[in-house]
CSV table of C-alpha atoms and ligand atoms in Angstrom, one decimal:
chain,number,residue,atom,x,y,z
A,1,UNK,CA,0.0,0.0,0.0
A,2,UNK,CA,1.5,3.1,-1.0
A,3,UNK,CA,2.2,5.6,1.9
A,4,UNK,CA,0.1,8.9,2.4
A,5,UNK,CA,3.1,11.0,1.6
A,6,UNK,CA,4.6,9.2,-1.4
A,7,UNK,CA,5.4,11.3,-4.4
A,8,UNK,CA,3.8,10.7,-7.3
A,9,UNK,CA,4.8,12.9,-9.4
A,10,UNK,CA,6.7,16.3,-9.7
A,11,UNK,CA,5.4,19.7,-11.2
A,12,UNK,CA,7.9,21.7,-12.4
A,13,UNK,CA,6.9,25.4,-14.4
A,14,UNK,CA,7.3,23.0,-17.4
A,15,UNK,CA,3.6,22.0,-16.8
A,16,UNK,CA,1.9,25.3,-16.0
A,17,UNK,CA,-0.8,25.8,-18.7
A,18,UNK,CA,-0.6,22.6,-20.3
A,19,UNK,CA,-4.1,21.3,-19.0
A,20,UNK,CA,-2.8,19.0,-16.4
A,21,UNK,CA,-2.0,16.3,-18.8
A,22,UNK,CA,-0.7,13.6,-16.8
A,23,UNK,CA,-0.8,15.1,-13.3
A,24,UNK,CA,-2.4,12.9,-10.8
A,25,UNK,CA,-5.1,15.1,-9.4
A,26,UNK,CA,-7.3,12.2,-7.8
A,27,UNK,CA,-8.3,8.6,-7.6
A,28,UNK,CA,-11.0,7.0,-9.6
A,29,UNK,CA,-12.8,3.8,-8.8
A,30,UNK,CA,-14.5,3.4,-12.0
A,31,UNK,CA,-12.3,2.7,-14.4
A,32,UNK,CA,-8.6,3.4,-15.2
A,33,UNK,CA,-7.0,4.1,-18.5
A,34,UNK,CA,-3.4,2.1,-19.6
A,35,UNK,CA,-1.7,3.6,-22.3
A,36,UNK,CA,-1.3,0.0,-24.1
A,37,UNK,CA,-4.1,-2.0,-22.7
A,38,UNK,CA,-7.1,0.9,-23.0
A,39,UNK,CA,-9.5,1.3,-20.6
A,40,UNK,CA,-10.9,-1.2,-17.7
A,41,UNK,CA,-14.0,-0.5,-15.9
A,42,UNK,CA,-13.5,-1.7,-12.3
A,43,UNK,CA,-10.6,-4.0,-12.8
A,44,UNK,CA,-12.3,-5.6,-16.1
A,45,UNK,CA,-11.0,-5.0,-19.7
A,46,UNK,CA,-13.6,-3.1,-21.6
A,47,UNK,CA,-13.1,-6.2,-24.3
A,48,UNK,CA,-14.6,-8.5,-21.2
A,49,UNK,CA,-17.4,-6.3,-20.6
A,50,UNK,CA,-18.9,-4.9,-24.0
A,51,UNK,CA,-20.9,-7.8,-24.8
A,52,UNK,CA,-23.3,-8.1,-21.2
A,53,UNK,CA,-25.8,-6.7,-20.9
A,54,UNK,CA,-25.4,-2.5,-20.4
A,55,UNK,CA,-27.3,-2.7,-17.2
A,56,UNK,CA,-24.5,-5.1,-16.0
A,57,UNK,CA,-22.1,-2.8,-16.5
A,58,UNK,CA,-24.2,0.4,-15.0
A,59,UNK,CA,-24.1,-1.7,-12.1
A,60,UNK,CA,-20.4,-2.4,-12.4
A,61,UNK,CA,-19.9,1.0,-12.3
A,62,UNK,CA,-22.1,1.9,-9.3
A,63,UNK,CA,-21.4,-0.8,-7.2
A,64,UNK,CA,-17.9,-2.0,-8.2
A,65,UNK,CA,-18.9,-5.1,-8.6
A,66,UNK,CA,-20.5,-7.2,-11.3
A,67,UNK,CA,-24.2,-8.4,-10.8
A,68,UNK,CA,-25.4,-11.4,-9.3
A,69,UNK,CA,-28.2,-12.7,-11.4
A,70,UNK,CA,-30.8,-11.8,-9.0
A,71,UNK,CA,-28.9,-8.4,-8.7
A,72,UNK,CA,-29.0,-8.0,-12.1
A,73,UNK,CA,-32.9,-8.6,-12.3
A,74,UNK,CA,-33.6,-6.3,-9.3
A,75,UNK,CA,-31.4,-3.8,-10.8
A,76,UNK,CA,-32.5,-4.0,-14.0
A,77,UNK,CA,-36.7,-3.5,-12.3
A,78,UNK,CA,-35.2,-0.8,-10.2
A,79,UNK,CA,-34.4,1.1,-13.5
A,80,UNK,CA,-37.6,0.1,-15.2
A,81,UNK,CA,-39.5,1.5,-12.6
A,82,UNK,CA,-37.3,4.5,-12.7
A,83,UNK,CA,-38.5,5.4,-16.4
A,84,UNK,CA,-40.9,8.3,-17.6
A,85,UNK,CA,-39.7,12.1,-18.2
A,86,UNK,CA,-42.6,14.8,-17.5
A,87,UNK,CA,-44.6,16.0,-20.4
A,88,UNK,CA,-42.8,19.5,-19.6
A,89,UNK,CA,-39.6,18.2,-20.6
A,90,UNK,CA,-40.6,17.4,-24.2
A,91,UNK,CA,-42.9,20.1,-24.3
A,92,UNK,CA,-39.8,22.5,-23.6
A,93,UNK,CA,-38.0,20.4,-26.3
A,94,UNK,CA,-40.0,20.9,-28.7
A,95,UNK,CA,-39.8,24.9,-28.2
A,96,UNK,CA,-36.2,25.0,-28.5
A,97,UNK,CA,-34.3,26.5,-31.4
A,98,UNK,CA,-33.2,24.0,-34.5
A,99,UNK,CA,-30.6,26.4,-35.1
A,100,UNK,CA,-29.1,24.5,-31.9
A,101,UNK,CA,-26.8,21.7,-32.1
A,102,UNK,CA,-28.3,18.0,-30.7
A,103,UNK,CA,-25.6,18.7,-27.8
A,104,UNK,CA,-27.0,21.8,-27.2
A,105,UNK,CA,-30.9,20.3,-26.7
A,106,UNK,CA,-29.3,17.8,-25.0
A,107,UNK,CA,-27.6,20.3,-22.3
A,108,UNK,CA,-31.3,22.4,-22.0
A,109,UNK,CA,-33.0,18.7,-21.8
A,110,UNK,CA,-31.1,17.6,-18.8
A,111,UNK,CA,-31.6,21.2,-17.0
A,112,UNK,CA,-35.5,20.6,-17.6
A,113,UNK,CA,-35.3,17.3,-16.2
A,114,UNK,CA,-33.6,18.5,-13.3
A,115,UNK,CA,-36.2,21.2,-12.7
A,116,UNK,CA,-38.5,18.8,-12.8
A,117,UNK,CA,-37.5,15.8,-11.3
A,118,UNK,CA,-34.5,15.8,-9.2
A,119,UNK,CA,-34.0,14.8,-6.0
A,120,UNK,CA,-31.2,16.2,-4.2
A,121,UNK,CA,-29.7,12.7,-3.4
A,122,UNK,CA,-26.6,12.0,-5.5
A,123,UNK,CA,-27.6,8.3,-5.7
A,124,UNK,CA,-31.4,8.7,-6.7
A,125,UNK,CA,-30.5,11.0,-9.2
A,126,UNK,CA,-27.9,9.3,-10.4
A,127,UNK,CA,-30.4,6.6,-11.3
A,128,UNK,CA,-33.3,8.7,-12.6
A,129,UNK,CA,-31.0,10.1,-15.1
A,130,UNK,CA,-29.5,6.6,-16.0
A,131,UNK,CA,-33.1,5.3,-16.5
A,132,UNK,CA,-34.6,8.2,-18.0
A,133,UNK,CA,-32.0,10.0,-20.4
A,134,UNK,CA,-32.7,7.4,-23.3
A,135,UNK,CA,-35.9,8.6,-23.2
A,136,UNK,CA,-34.9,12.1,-23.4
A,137,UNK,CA,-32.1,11.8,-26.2
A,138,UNK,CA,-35.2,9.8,-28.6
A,139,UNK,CA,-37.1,12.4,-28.4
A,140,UNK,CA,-34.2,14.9,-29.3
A,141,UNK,CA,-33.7,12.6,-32.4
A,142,UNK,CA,-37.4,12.3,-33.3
A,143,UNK,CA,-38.2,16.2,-32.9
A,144,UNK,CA,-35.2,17.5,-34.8
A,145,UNK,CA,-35.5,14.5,-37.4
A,146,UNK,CA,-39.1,15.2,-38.2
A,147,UNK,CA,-39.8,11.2,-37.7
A,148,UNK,CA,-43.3,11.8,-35.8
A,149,UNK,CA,-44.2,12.7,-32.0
A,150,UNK,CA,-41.6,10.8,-29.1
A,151,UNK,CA,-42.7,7.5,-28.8
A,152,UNK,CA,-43.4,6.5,-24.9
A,153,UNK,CA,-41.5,4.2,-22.9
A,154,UNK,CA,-42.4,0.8,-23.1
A,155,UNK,CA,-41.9,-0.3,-19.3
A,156,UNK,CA,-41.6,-3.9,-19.7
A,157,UNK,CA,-38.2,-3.4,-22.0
A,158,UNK,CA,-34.3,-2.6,-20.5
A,159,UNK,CA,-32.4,-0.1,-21.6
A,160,UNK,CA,-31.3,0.2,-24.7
A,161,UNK,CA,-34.4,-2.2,-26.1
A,162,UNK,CA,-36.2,0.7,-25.2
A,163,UNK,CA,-34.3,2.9,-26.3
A,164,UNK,CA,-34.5,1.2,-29.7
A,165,UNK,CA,-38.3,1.7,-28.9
A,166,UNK,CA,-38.2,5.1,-28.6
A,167,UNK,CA,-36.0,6.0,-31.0
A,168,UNK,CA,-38.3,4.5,-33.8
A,169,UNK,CA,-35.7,5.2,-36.5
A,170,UNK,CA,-37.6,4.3,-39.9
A,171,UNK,CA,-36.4,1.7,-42.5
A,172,UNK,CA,-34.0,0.6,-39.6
A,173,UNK,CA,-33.7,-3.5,-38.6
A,174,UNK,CA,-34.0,-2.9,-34.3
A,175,UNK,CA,-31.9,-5.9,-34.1
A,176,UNK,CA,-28.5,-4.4,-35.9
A,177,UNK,CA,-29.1,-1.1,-34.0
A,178,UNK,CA,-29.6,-2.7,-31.0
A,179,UNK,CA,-26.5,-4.7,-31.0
A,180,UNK,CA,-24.6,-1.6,-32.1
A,181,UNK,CA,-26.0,0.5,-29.3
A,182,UNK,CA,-25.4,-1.9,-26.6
A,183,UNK,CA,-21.9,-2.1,-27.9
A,184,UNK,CA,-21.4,1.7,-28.4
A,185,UNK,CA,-23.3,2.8,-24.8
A,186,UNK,CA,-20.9,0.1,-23.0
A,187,UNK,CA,-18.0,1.2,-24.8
A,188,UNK,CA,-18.4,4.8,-23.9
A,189,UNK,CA,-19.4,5.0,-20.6
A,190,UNK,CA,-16.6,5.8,-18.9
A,191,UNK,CA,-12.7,6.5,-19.8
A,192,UNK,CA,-10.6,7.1,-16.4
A,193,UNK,CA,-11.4,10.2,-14.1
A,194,UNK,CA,-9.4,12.8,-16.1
A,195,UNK,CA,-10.9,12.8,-19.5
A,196,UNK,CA,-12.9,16.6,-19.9
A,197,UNK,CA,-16.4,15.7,-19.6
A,198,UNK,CA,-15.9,13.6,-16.5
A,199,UNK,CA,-13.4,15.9,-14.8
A,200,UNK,CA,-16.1,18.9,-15.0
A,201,UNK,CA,-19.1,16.7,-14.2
A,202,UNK,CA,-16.9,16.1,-11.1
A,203,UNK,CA,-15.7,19.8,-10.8
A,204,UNK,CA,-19.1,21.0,-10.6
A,205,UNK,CA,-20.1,18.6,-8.2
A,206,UNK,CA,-17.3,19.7,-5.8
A,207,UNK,CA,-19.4,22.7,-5.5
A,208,UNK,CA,-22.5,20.6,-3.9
A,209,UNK,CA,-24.7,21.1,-7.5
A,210,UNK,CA,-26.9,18.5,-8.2
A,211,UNK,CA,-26.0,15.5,-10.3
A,212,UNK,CA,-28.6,17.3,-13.3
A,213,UNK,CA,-26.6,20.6,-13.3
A,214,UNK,CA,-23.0,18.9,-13.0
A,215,UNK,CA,-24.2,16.4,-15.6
A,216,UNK,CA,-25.3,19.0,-18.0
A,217,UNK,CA,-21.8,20.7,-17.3
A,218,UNK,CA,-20.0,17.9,-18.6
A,219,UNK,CA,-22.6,17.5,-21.8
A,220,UNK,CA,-20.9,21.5,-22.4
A,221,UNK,CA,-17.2,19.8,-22.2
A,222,UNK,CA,-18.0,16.8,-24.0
A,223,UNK,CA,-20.0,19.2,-26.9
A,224,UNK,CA,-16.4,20.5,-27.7
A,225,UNK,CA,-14.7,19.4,-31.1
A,226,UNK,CA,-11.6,18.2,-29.6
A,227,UNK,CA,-13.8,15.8,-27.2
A,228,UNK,CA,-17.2,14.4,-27.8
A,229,UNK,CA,-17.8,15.9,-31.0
A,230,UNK,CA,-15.4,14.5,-32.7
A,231,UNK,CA,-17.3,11.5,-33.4
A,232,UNK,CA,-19.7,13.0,-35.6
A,233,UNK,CA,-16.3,15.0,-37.5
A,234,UNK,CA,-14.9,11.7,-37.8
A,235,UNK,CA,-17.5,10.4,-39.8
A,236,UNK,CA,-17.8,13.4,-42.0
A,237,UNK,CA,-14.2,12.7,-42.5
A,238,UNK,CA,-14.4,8.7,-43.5
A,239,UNK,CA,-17.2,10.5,-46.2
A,240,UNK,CA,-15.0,12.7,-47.7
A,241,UNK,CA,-12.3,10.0,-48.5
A,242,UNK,CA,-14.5,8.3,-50.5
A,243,UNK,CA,-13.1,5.1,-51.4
A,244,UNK,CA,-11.8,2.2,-49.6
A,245,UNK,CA,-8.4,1.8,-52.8
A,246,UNK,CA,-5.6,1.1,-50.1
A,247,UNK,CA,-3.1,3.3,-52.8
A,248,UNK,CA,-6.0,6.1,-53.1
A,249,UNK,CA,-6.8,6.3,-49.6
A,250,UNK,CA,-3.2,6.8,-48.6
A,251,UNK,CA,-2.9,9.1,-51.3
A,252,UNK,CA,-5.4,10.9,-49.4
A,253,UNK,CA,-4.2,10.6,-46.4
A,254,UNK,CA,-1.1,12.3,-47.2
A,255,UNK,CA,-2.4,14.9,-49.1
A,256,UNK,CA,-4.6,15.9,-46.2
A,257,UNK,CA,-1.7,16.0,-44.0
A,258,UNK,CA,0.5,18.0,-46.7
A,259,UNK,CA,-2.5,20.6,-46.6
A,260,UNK,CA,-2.1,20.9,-42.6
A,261,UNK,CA,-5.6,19.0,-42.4
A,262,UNK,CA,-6.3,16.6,-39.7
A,263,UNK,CA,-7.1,13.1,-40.1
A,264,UNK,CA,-9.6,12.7,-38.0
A,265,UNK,CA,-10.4,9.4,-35.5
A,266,UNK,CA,-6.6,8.8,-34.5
A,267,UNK,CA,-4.5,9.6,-31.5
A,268,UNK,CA,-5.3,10.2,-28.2
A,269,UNK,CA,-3.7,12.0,-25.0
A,270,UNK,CA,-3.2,9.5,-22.7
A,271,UNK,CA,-3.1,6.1,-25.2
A,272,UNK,CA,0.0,5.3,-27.3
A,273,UNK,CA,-1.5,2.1,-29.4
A,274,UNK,CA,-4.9,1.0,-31.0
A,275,UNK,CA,-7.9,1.8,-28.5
A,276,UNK,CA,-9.5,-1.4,-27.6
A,277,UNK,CA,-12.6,0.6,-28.0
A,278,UNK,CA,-12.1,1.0,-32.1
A,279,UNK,CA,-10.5,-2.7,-31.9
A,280,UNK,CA,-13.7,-3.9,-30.7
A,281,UNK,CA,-16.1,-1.7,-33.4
A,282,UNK,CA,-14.1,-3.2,-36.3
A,283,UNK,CA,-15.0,-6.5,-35.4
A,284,UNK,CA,-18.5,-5.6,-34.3
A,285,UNK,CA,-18.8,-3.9,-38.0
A,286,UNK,CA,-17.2,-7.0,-39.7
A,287,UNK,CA,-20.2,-9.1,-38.0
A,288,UNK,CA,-23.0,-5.9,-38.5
A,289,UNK,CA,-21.8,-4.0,-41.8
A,290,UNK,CA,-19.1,-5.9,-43.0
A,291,UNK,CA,-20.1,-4.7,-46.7
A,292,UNK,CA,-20.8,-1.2,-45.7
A,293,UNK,CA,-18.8,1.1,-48.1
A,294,UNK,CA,-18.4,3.5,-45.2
A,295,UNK,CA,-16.8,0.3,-43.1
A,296,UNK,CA,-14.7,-0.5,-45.9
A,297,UNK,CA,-13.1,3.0,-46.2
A,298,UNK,CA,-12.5,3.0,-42.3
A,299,UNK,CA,-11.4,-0.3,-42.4
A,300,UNK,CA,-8.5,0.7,-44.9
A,301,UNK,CA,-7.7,3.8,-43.1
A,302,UNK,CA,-7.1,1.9,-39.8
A,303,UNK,CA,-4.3,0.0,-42.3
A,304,UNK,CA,-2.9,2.5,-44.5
A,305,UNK,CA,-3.3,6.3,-42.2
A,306,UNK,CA,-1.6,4.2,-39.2
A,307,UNK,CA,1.4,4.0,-41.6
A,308,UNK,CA,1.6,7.3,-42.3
A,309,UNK,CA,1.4,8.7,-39.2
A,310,UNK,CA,3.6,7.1,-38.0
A,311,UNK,CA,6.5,8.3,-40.1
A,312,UNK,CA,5.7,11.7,-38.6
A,313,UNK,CA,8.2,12.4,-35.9
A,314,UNK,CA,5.8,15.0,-34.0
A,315,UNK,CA,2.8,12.0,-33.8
A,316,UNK,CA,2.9,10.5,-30.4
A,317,UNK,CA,0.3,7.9,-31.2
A,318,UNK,CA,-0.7,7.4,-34.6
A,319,UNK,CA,-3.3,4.3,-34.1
A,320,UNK,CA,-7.0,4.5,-34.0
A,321,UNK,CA,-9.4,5.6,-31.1
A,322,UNK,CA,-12.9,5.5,-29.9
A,323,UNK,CA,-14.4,8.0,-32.9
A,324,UNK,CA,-12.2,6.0,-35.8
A,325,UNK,CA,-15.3,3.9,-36.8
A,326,UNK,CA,-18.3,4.5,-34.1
A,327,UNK,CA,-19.9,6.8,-36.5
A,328,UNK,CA,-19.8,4.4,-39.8
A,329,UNK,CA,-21.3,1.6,-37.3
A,330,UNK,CA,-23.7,4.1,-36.7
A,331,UNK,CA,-24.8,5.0,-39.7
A,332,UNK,CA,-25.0,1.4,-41.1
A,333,UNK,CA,-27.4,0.7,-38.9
A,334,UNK,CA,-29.6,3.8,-39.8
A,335,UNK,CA,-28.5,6.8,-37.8
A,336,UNK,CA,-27.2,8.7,-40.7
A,337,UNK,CA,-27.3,12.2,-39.2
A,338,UNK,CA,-23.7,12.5,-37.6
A,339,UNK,CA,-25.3,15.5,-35.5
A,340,UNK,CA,-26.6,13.4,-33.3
A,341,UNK,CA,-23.5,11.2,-32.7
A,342,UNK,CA,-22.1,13.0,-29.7
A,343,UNK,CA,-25.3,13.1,-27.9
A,344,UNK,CA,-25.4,8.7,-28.4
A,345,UNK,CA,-21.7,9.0,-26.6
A,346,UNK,CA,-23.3,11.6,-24.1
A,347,UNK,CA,-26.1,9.5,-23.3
A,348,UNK,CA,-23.7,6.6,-22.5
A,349,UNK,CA,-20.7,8.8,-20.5
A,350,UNK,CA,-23.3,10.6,-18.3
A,351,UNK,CA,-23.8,7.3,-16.8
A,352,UNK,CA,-20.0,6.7,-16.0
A,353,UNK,CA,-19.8,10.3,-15.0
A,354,UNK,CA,-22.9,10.1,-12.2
A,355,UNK,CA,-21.1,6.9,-11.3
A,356,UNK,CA,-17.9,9.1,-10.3
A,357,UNK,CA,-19.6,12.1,-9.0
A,358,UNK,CA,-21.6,9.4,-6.1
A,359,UNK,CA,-17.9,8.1,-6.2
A,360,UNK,CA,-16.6,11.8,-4.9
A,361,UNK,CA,-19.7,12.9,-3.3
A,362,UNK,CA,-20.4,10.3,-0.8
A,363,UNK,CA,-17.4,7.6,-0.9
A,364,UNK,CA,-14.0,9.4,-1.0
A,365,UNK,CA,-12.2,10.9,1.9
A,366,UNK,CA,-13.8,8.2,4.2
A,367,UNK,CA,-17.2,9.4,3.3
A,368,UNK,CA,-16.2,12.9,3.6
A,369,UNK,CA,-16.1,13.8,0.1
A,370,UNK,CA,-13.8,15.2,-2.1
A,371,UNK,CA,-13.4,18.7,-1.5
A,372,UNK,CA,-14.2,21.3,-3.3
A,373,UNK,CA,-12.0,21.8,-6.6
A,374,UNK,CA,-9.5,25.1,-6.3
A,375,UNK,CA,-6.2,24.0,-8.1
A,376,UNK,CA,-3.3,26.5,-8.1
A,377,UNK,CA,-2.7,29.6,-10.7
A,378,UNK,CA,0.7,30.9,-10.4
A,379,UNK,CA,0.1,34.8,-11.3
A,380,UNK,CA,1.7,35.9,-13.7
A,381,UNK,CA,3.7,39.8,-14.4
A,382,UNK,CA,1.4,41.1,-11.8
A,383,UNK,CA,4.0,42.4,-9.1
A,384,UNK,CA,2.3,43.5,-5.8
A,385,UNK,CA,1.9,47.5,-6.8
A,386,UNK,CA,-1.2,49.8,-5.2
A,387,UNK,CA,-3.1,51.9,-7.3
A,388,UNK,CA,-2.0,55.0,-5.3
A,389,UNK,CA,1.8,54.1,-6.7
B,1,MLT,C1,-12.9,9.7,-23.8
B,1,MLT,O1,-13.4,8.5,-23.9
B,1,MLT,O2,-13.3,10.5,-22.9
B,1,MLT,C2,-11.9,10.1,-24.8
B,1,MLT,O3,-11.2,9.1,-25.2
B,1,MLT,C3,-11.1,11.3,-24.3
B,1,MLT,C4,-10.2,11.0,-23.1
B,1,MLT,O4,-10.2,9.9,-22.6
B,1,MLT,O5,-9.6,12.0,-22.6
């Protein structure tokens, strides 16, 4: 066990203003993040856990330990129970700018539902939002997408079979977008305790807010480009390639790069090979949509872009993450509108974020709580001086 006053690491002026990229800040009991082996919720490897059922998982994540089977059933009725948004909330959806992005509905959605429904208790809440949010993010897809009223809840189905319910996506086979959901929410529900949606959840937490407003803080951080959005940017991406020719894609490639464009879906901050979570949507996409001309393309760029970038000296990890193929999966299996991509990968991190804010809330510090967050800002050319000098 390591001792209370170990060092764990050293800060020198060298890592002022670089976004506290690898400083150890906290401890997380959710998941942790290996830059080889990817993420593991709770001990497990995300490849273990992707294929139970998501409820499993939730549970996982909340209890730090895997179901029983008569834990799972009672959890799984807890939830069920749980499910039902007020009228308001879709009535104040449907009144909200399109001009908006999904992420944006999806922020002012959550606030509603906090007006209206929460609790106070980081636990309930927690829960309520777990059970209800599908609910909330079909209805943002059926408004904006002009496919009819929201369809209610049907009580007697889980999670994402009712999600698949109330999503109601036309021309689409439930079965091949239920199987890529399931994959997709388990895959992104939580990603170590420093990634930007999770550490804001958490931040705004710290300050006693509910678990609505700090969720809907960390929908704002994950809304950003460089975070959750890239998904949908990644897709748009794979579309303008355009062909899944291994000599004309990496023609592509490099002409992008020449032009100072990004390729989009590779490299990440903390991981330094091949996300398990992009390992695992290639093979669930060679099962769902091995045909898919989309699949194909992203298929050829996890061969051919990983070569090229990793000729470039500056490129600290040139391999595939979690946004590399999610969004051709997604759209294979009818969800075409990339908009909407980063509210599916909001839907499934809120969960892992409420899991961490009960984690700080009510566990950490012996039950005391984290306190709350005030890191250090070394002031800068601002000598002590008085305005009568
Ligand atoms: C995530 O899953 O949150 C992304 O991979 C970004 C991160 O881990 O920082």
């Amino acid at each position: 066990m390591a001792a209370e006053d170990d060092v764990l690491f050293t800060i020198t002026r060298a890592h002022l203003d670089t976004g506290l990229r690898g400083i150890p800040v906290g401890t997380c009991g959710t998941s942790a993040v290996d830059p080889i082996k990817g993420v593991s919720y709770v001990g497990y490897p995300v490849a273990e856990l992707y294929e139970l059922e998501p409820e499993a998982v939730v549970h996982l994540l909340f209890y730090k330990h895997l179901p029983s089977d008569d834990e799972l059933a009672a959890f799984k009725a807890d939830l069920r129970a749980r499910v039902g948004m007020p009228a308001a909330v879709v009535e104040a959806l449907k009144v909200l700018p399109k001009e908006g992005h999904p992420m944006e509905w999806l922020i002012s959605g959550l606030m509603y539902l906090g007006m209206t429904s929460k609790t106070g208790d980081y636990v309930e809440d927690a829960k309520n939002v777990v059970a209800r949010a599908p609910e909330l993010v079909a209805a943002i897809f059926r408004i904006r997408s002009g496919w009819g009223d929201p369809i209610a809840p049907d009580p007697s189905k889980n999670l994402i079979d009712n999600f698949v319910h109330m999503l109601g996506v036309p021309d689409a086979d439930p079965e091949r977008l239920g199987e890529v959901l399931r994959a997709f929410y388990v895959l992104h529900l939580d990603h170590g305790g420093g990634n930007l949606s999770t550490f804001t959840g958490k931040a705004v937490a710290s300050g006693l807010a509910d678990q609505y407003a700090s969720l809907a803080a960390s929908m704002c951080a994950l809304y950003g480009p460089l975070h959750g959005r890239a998904n949908q940017d990644c897709l748009n991406f794979v579309r303008s390639v355009g062909t899944d020719d291994e000599a004309e894609v990496e023609r592509f490639v490099r002409n992008a790069l020449a032009n100072g464009d990004k390729i989009y879906g590779f490299g990440h901050a903390v991981l330094r090979a091949e996300d398990p979570r992009a390992t695992i949507q290639y093979a669930v996409g060679e099962r769902i949509c091995p045909d898919d001309p989309l699949f194909r393309t992203a298929v050829t760029l996890r061969k051919v872009a990983v070569g090229v970038l990793s000729g470039i000296d500056k490129v600290s990890n040139p391999y595939p993450n979690v946004d590399a193929v999610s969004g051709t999966l997604l759209n294979a299996v009818g969800l075409t509108d990339s908009n909407f991509y980063t509210v599916l990968f909001g839907l499934s991190r809120m969960t892992g974020i409420a899991a961490q804010i009960i984690d700080e809330r009510e566990r950490a510090r012996g039950g005391k709580g984290v306190p709350i967050y005030r890191p250090k800002y070394i002031a800068q050319g601002q000598p002590p001086r008085s305005i009568r000098d």
